[in-house]
Coordinates of C-alpha atoms in Angstrom, one line a residue:
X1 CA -62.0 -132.3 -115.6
X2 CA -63.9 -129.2 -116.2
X3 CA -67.6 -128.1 -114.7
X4 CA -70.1 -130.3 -116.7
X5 CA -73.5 -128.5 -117.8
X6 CA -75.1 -131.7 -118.4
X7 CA -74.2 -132.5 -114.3
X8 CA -76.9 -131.7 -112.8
X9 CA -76.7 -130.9 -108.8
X10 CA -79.5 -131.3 -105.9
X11 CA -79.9 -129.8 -102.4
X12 CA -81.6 -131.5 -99.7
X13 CA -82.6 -128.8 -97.7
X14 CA -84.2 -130.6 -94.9
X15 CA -85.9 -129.2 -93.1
X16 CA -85.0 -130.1 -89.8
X17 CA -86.7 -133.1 -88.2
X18 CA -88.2 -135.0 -91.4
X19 CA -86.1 -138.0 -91.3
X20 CA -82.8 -135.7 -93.1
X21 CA -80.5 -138.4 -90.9
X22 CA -81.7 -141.4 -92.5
X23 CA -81.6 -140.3 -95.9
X24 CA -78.2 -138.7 -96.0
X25 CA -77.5 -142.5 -94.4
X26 CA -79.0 -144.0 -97.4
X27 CA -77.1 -141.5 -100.0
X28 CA -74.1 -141.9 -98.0
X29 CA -73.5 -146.1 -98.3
X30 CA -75.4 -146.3 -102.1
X31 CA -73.9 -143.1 -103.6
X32 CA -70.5 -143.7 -103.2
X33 CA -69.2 -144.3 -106.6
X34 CA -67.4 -141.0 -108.0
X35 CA -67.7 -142.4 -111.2
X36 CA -71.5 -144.2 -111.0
X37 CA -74.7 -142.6 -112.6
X38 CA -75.4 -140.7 -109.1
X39 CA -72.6 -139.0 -106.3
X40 CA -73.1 -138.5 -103.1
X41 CA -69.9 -136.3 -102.5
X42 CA -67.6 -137.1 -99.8
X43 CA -66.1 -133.2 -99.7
X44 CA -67.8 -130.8 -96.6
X45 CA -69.1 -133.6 -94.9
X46 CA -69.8 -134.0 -91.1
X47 CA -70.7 -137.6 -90.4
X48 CA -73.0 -138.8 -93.4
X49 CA -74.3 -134.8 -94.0
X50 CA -73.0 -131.9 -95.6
X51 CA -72.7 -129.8 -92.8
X52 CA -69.6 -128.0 -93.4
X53 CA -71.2 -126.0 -96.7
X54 CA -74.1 -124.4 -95.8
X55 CA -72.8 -122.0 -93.1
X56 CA -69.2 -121.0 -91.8
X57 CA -71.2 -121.2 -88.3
X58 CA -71.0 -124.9 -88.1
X59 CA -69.5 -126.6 -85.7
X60 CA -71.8 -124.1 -83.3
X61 CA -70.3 -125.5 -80.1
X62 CA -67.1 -124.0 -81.7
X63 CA -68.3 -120.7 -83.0
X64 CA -67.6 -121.8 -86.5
X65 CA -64.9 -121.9 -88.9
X66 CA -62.9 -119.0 -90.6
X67 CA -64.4 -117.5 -93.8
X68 CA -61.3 -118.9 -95.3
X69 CA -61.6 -122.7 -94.0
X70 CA -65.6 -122.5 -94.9
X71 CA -64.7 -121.5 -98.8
X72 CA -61.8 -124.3 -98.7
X73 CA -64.3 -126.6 -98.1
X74 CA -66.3 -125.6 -101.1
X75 CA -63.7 -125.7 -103.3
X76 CA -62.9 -128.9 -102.2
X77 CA -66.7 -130.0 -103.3
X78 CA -66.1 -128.3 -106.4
X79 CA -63.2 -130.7 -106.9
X80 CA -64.4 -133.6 -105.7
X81 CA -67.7 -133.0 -108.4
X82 CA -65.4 -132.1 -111.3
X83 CA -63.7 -135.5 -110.7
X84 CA -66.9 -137.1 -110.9
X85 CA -68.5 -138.3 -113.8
X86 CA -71.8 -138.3 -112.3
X87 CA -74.7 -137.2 -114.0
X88 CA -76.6 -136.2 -110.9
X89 CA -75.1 -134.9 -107.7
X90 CA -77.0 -135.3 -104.3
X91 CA -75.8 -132.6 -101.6
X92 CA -77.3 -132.9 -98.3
X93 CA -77.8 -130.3 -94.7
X94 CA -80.9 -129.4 -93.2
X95 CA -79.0 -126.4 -92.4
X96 CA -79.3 -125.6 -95.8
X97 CA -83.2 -124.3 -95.1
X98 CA -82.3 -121.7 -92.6
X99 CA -80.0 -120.0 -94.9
X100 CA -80.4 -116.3 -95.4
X101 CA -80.1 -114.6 -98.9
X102 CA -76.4 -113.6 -98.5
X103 CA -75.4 -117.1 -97.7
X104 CA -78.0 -118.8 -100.7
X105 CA -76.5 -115.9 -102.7
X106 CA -72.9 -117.4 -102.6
X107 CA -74.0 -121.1 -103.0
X108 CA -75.9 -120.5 -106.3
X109 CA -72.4 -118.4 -107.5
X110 CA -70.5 -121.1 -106.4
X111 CA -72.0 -123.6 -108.1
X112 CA -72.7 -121.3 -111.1
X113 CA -71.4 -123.6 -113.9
X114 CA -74.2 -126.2 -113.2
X115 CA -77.9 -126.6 -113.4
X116 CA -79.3 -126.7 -110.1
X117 CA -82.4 -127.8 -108.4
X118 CA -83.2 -128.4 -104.6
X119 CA -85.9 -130.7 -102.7
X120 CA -87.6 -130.0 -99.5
X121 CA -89.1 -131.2 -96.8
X122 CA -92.1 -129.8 -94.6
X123 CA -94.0 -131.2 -92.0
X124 CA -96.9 -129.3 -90.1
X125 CA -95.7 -126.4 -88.3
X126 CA -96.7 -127.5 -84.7
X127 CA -94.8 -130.9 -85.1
X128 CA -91.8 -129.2 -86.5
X129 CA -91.8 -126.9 -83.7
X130 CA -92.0 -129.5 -81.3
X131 CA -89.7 -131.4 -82.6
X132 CA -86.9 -129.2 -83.1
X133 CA -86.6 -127.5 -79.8
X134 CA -86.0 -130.7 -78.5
X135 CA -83.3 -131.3 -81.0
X136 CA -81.7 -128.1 -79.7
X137 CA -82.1 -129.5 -76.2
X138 CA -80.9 -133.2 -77.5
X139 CA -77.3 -132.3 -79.4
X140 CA -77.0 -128.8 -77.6
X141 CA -78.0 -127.1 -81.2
X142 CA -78.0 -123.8 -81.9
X143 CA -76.8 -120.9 -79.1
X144 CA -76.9 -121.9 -75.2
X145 CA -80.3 -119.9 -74.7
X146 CA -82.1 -122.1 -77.0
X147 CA -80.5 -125.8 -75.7
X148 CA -80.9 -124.5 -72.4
X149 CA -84.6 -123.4 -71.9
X150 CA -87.4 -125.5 -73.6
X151 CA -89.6 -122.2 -73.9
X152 CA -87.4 -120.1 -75.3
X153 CA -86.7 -122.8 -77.9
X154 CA -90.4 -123.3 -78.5
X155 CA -90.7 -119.4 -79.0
X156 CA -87.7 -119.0 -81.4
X157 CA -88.5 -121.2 -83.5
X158 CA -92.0 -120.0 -83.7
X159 CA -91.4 -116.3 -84.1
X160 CA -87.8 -116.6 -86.3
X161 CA -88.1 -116.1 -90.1
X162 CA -85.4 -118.4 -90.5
X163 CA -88.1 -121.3 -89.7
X164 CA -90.7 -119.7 -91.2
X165 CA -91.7 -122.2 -94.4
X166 CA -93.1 -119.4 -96.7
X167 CA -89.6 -117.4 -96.2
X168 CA -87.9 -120.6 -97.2
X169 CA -89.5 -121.4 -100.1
X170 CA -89.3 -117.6 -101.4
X171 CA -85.4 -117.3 -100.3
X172 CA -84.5 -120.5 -102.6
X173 CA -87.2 -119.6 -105.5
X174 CA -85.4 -116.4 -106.0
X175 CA -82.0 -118.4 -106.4
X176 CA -82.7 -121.4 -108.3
X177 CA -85.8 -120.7 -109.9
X178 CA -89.4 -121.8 -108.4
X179 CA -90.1 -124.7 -111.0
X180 CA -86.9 -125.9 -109.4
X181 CA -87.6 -126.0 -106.0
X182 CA -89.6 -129.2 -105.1
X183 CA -91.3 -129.2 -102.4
X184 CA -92.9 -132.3 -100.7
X185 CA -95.3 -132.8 -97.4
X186 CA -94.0 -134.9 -94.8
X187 CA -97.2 -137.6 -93.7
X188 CA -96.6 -140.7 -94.6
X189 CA -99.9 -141.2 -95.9
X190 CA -98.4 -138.1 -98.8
X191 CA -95.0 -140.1 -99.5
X192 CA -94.6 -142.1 -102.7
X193 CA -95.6 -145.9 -102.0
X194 CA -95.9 -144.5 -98.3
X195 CA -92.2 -144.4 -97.6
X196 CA -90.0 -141.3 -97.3
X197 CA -87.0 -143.0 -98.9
X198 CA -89.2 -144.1 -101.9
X199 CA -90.5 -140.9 -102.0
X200 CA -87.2 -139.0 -102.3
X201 CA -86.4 -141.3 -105.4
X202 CA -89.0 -140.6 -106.9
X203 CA -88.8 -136.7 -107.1
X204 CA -85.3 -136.3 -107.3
X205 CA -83.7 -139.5 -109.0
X206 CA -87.3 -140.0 -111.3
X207 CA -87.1 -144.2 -110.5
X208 CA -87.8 -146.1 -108.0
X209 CA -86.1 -147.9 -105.2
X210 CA -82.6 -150.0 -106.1
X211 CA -83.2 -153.3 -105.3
X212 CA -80.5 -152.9 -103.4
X213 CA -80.0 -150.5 -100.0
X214 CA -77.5 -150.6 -97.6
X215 CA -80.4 -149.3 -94.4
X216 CA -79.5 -148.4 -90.9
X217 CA -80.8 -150.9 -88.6
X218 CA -82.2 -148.7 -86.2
X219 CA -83.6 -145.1 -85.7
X220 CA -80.4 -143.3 -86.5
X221 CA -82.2 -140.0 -84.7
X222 CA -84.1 -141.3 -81.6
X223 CA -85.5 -138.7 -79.0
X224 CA -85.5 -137.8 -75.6
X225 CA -88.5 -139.4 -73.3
X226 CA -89.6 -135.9 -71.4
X227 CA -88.0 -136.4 -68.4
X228 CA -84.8 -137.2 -70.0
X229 CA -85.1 -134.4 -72.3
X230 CA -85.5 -131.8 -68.9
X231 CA -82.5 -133.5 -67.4
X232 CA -80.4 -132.8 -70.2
X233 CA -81.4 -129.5 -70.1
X234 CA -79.8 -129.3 -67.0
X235 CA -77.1 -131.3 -68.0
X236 CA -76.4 -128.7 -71.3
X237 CA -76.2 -125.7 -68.3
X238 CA -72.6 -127.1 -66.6
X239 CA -69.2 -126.4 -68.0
X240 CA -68.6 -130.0 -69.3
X241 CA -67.0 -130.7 -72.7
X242 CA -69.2 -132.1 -75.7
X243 CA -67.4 -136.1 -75.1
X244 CA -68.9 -136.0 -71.9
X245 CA -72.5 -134.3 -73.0
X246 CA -72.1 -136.9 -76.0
X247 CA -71.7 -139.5 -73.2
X248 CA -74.5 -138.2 -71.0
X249 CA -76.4 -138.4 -74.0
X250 CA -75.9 -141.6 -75.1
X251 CA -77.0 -142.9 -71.4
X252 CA -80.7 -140.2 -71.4
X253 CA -81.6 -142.3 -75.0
X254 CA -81.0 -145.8 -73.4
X255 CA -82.9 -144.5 -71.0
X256 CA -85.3 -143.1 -72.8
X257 CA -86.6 -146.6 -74.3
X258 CA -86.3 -148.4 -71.3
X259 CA -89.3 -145.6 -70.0
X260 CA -91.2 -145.2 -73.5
X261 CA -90.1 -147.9 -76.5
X262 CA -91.6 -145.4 -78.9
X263 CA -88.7 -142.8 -78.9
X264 CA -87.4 -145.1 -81.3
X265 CA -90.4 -144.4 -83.6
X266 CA -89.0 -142.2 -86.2
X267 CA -92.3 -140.8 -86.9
X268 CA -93.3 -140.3 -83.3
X269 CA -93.8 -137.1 -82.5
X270 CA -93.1 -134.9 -79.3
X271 CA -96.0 -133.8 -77.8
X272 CA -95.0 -130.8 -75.8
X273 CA -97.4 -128.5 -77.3
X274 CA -101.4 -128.1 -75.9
X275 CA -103.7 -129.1 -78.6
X276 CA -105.4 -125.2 -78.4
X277 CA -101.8 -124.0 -78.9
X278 CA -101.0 -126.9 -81.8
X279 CA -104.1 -125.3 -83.4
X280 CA -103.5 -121.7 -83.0
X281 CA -99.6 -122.3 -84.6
X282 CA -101.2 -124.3 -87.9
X283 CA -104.1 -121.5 -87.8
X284 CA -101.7 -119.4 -88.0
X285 CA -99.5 -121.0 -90.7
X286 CA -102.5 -122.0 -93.0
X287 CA -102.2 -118.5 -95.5
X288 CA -98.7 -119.9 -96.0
X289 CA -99.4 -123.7 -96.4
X290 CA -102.2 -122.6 -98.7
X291 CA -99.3 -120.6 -100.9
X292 CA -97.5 -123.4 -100.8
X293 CA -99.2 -125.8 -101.5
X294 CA -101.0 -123.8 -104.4
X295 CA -97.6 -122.5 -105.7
X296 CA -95.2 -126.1 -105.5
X297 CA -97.9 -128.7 -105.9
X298 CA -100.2 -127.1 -107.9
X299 CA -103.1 -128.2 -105.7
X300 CA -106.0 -125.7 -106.1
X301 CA -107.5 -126.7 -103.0
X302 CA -104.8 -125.2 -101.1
X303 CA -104.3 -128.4 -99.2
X304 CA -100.4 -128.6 -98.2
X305 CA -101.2 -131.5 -95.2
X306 CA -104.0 -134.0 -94.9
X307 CA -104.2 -135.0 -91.3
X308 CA -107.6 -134.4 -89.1
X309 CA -107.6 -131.1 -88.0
X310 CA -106.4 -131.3 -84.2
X311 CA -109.7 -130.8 -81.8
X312 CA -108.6 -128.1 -78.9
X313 CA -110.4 -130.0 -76.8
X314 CA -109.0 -133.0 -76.7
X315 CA -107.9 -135.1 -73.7
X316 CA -103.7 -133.3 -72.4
X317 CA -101.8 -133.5 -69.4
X318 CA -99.4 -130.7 -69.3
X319 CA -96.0 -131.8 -68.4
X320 CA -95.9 -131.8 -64.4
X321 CA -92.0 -131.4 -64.8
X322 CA -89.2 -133.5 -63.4
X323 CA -89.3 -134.2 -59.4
X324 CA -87.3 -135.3 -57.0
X325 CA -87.9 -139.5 -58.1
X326 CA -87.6 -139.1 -61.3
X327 CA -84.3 -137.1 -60.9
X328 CA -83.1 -140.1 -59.1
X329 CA -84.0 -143.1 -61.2
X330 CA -82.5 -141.3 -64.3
X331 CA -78.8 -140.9 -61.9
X332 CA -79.2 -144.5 -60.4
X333 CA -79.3 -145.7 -64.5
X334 CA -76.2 -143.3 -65.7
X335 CA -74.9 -144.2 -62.8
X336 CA -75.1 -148.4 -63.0
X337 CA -74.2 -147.8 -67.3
X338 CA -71.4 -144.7 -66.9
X339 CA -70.3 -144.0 -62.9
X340 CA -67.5 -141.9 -64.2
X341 CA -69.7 -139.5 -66.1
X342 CA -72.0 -139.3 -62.7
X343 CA -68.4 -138.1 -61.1
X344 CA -67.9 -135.4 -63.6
X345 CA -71.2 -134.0 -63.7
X346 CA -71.6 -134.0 -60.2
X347 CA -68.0 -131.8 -60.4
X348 CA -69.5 -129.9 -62.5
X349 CA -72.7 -129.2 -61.0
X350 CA -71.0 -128.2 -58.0
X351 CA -68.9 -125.6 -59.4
X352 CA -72.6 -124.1 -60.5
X353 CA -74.1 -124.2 -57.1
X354 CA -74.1 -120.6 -56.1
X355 CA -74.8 -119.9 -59.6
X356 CA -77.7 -121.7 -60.7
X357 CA -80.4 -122.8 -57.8
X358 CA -81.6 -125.5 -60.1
X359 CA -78.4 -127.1 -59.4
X360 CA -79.1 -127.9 -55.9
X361 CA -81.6 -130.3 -56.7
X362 CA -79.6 -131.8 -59.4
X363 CA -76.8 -132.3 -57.0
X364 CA -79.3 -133.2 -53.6
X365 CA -80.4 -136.1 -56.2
X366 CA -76.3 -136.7 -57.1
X367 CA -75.7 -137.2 -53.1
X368 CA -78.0 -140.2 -53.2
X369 CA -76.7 -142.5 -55.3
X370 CA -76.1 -145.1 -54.7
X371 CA -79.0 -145.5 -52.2
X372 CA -80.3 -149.2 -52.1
X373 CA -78.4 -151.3 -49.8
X374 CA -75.1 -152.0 -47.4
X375 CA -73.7 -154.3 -50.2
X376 CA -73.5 -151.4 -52.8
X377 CA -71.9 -149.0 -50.4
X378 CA -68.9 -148.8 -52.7
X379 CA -70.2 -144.9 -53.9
X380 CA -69.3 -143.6 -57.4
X381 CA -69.5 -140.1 -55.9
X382 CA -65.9 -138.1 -55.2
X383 CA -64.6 -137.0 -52.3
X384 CA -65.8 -133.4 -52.6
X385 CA -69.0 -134.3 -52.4
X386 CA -68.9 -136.0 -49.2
X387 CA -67.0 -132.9 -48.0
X388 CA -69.8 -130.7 -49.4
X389 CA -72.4 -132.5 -47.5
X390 CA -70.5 -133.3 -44.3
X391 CA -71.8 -136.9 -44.3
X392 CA -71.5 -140.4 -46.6
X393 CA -74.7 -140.4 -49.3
X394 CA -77.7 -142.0 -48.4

């Protein structure tokens, strides 16, 4: 079956951190049907997302695909939407917002034969910031520097025109058209019937919710408390494979809500910014929100978000950073959930010793465990560490 011009084909383009997981969830379980009224495709998918189409970079922990794998996988799209007989087509990556021309280029030639409209997300530039350097420091995202180092995360993102909202909307205006880029606020006092998924229905699909919606159960994208989040940055620093990061992981976010039940709350957000510097970034930003919000929303008042302006003065406690107790009650609960990844980081961290002085606490902590009584004596820890310290943990 041929290219249809009466198919018409939306990107999500994220952005990053505005609930992209639990949509492409959503579009994923209801959009199924190759031959309903709306596709989701199933072609250049990684998980529930389109990951493999925006950028030949992705996977990053594997430097990519070949230039040859990445435009296989878009021709399989272009199969797998020929052989629909959809009359919309939802593709979804928040990768897709960080695109630079060249790439956006090829995507609009690509999919030349169709009409083609896109939908965005933005939420206020000191949130987003916030929120995605920890995502680089939660799924090891992005290059090592970045996943590694909260600052340099924070400053990246902050300073790269990649991320920079004004340079997005231009980038994908010039491509598709700027009447068919729509762009939307994310508050949830700004979404349709205040819900993001009712909101994205709205502006793309033009009706309201189905009555029925097969919905994740849970926060599909919880975060890091913040002295989980330091420990994994610790963690992303040892020559360790992504199963057992993945594992790690896993136990940091079951963590996590045992310490602070609201890293579940998908609209929490990660304070790791002081409110004089949340102000200066949004001070900053406002000529651009302004634009946008002028330009995409036709508001006159130049109004892109609606919450309070932050007061600098209001009541922070900077971050004192992780110490020695609260290295150890994060190791004694990996180590009671997953001993075995305790083991291998511990073998890992030791390799790093001379390397990396942070290490040495990481692996002073390491020696402890188990450290409570007689009867748990049994010790996850390997033989090379009791070597290492000349004596039995304590």
């Amino acid at each position: 079956m041929g290219a249809s011009k009466t198919k018409t084909i939306y990107l999500h383009l994220g952005t990053y951190k505005t609930a992209t997981t639990f949509l492409q969830y959503v579009l994923w379980h209801t959009f199924k049907d190759p031959a309903g009224p709306v596709y989701y495709p199933r072609a250049g998918t990684y998980g529930t997302a389109h990951h493999y189409l925006p950028s030949p970079e992705f996977p990053g922990w594997m430097n990519g695909v070949t230039r040859s794998e990445y435009e296989t996988a878009w021709e399989h799209l272009l199969t797998d939407i020929n052989g629909s007989t959809a009359d919309l087509i939802i593709i979804s990556s928040e990768m897709f917002c960080s695109l630079f021309e060249d790439s956006i280029d090829f995507i609009r030639k690509t999919l030349g034969d169709y009409p083609l409209r896109a939908i965005i997300y933005f939420r206020p530039q000191d949130q987003f910031i916030s929120s995605l350097a920890a995502q680089f420091i939660k799924g090891c995202n992005y290059k090592p520097e970045y996943y590694t180092d909260l600052d340099k995360g924070i400053y990246k993102i902050s300073t790269d025109r990649r991320f920079d909202y004004g340079n997005m909307c231009a980038l994908w205006s010039r491509a598709l058209g700027e009447k068919n880029l729509i762009v939307r606020p994310f508050e949830p006092k700004q979404f349709h019937h205040g819900n993001i998924l009712a909101d994205f229905f709205h502006h793309v699909l033009g009706k309201p919710l189905p009555e029925s919606l097969d919905l994740p159960s849970e926060n599909l994208n919880p975060r890091l408390c913040r002295d989980a989040l330091e420990f994994k940055q610790w963690v992303n620093r040892l020559p360790v494979d992504r199963d057992i990061m993945n594992a790690a992981l896993r136990g940091l976010l079951a963590y996590s809500e045992t310490m602070d039940a609201r890293t579940r709350n998908p609209y929490q957000e990660h304070v790791l910014l002081s409110p004089s510097q949340r102000l200066e970034i949004l001070r900053k930003s406002a000529d651009t929100n302004a634009h946008i919000a002028r330009s995409y929303l036709g508001r006159e008042d130049g109004k892109l978000f609606e919450d309070p302006v932050i007061d600098p003065s209001a009541e922070w406690t900077p971050y004192p950073g992780l110490d020695k107790n609260g290295i150890e009650a994060i190791i004694r609960f990996l180590g009671k959930a997953t001993p075995e990844i305790i083991e291998l980081l511990a073998q890992a961290a030791l390799k790093m010793k001379r390397a990396d002085p942070d290490m040495r606490r990481f692996i002073k902590a390491l020696k402890r465990y188990p450290n409570s009584s007689k009867s748990e004596k049994k010790t996850i820890l390997p033989d090379f560490l009791h070597k290492l310290f000349g004596r039995e943990p304590h």
